PDB file of C-alpha atoms and ligand atoms in Angstrom:
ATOM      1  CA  UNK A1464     -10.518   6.614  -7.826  1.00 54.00           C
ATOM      2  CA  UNK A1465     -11.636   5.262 -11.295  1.00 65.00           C
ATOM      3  CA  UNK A1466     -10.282   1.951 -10.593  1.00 79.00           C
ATOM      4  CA  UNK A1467     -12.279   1.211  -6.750  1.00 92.00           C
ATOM      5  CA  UNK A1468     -13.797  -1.888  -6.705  1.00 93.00           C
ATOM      6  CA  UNK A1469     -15.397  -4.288  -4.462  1.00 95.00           C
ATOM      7  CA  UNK A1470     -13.371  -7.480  -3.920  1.00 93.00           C
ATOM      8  CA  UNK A1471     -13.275 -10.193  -1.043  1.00 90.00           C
ATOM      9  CA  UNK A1472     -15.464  -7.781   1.333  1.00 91.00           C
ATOM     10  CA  UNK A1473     -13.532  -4.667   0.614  1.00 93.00           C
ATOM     11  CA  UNK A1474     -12.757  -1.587  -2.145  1.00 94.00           C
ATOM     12  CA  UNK A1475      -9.527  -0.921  -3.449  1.00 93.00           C
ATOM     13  CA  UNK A1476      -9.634   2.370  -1.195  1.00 92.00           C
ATOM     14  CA  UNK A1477     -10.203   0.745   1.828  1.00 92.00           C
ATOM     15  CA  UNK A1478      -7.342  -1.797   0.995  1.00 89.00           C
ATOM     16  CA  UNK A1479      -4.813   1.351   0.253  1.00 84.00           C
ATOM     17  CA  UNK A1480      -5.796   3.327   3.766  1.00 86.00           C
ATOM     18  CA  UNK A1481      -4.992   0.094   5.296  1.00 87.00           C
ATOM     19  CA  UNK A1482      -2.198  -0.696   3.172  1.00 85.00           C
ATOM     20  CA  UNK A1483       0.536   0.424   5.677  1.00 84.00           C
ATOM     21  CA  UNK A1484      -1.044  -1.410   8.814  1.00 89.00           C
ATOM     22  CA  UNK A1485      -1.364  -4.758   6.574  1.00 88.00           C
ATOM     23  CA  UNK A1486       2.228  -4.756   5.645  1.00 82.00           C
ATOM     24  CA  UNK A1487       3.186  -3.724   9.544  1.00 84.00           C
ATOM     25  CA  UNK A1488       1.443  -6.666  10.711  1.00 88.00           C
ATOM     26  CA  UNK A1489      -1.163  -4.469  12.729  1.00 91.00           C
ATOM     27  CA  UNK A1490      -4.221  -5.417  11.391  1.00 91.00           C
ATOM     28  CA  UNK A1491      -6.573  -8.539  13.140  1.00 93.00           C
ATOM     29  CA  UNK A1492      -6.120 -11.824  11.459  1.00 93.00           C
ATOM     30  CA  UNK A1493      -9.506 -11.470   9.929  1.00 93.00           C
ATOM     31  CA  UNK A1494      -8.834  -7.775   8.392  1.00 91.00           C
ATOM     32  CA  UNK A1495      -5.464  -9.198   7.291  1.00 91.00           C
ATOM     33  CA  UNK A1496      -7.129 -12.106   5.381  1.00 93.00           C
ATOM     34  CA  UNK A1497     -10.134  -9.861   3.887  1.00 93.00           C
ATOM     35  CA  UNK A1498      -6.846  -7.821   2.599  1.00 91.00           C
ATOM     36  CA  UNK A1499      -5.132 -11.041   1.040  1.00 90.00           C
ATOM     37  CA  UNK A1500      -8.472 -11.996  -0.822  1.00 92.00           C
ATOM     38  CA  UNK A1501      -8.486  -8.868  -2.232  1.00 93.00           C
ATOM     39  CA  UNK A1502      -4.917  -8.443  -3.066  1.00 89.00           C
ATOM     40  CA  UNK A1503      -5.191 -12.206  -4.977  1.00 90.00           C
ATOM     41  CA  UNK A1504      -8.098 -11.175  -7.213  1.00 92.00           C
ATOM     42  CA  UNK A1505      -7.490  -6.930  -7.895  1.00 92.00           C
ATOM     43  CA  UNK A1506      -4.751  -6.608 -10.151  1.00 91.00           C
ATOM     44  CA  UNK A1507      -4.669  -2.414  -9.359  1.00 88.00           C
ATOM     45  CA  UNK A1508      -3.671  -2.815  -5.963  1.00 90.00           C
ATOM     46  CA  UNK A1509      -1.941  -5.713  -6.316  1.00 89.00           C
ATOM     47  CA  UNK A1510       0.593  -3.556  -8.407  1.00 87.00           C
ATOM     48  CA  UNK A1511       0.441  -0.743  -5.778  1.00 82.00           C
ATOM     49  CA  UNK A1512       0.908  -3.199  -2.934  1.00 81.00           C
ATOM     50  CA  UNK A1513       4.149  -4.701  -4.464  1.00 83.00           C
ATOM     51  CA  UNK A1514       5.398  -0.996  -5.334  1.00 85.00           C
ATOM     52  CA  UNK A1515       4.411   0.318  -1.818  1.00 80.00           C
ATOM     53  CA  UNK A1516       5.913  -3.225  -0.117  1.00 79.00           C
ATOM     54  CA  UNK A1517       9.010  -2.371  -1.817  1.00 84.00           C
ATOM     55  CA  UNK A1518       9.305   1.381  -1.071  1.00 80.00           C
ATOM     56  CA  UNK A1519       8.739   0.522   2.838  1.00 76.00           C
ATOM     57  CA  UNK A1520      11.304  -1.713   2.343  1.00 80.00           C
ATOM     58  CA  UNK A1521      13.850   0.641   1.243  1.00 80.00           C
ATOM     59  CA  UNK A1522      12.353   3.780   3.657  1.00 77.00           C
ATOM     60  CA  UNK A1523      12.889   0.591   6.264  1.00 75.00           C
ATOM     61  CA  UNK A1524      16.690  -0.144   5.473  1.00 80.00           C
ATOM     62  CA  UNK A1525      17.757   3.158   5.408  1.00 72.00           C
ATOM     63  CA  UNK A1526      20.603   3.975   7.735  1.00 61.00           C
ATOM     64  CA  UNK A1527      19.571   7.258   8.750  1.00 53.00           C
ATOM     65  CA  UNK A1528      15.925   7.293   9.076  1.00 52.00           C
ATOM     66  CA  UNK A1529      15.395  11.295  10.085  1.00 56.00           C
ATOM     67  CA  UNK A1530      16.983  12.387   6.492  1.00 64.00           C
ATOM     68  CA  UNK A1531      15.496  10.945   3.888  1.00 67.00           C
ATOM     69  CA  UNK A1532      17.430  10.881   0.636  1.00 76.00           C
ATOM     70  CA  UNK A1533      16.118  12.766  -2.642  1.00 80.00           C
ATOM     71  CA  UNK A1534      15.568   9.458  -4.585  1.00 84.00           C
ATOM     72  CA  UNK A1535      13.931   8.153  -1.264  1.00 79.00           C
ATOM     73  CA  UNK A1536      11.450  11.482  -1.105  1.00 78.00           C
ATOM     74  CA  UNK A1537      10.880  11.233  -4.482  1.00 82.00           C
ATOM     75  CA  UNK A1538       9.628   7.968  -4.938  1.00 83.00           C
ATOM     76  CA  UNK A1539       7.916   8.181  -1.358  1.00 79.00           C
ATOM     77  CA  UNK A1540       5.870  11.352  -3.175  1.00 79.00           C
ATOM     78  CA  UNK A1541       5.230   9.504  -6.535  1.00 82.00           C
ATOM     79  CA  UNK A1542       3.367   6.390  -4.037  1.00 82.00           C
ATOM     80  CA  UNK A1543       1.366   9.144  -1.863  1.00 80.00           C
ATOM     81  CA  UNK A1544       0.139  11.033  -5.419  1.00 81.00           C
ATOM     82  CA  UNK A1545      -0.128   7.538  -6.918  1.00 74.00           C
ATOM     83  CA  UNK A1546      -3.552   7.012  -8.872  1.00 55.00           C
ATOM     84  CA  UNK A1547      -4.925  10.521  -7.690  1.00 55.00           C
TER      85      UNK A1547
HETATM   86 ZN1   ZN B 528      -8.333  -3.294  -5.323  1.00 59.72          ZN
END
């Protein structure tokens, strides 16, 4: 990834592997906070946090969670290809 970089104790890959735990509250207290100092000082994955936030968000809310819808696969493959 051209834009990996070391921030707060961790790279921007590291951050995005543990992207989905962070925002499910699994991660320890000190992972979680090695994430936030990253997230406050690395604009790249602050942008794909808040885009990945949101799409969980809407995968989240969804009514019927077996079927997703072809907007919600779409954008769910556009996040997962993101920044290859
Ligand atoms: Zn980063």
């Amino acid at each position: 990834m051209a834009n990996d970089q070391e921030l707060g104790g961790l790279w921007c890959h590291e951050i995005l592997q543990g992207l989905s735990d962070y925002l499910a509250g699994d991660l320890p207290k000190t992972q979680a906070a090695q994430v936030d100092l990253h997230l406050t000082q690395c604009p790249h994955c602050t942008q794909f946090g808040a885009d990945f936030s949101k799409l969980l968000k809407q995968v989240q809310s969804l009514s019927k969670p077996p079927s997703l819808s072809p907007e919600g696969q779409a954008a769910l493959w556009q996040v997962l290809t993101h920044g290859d």
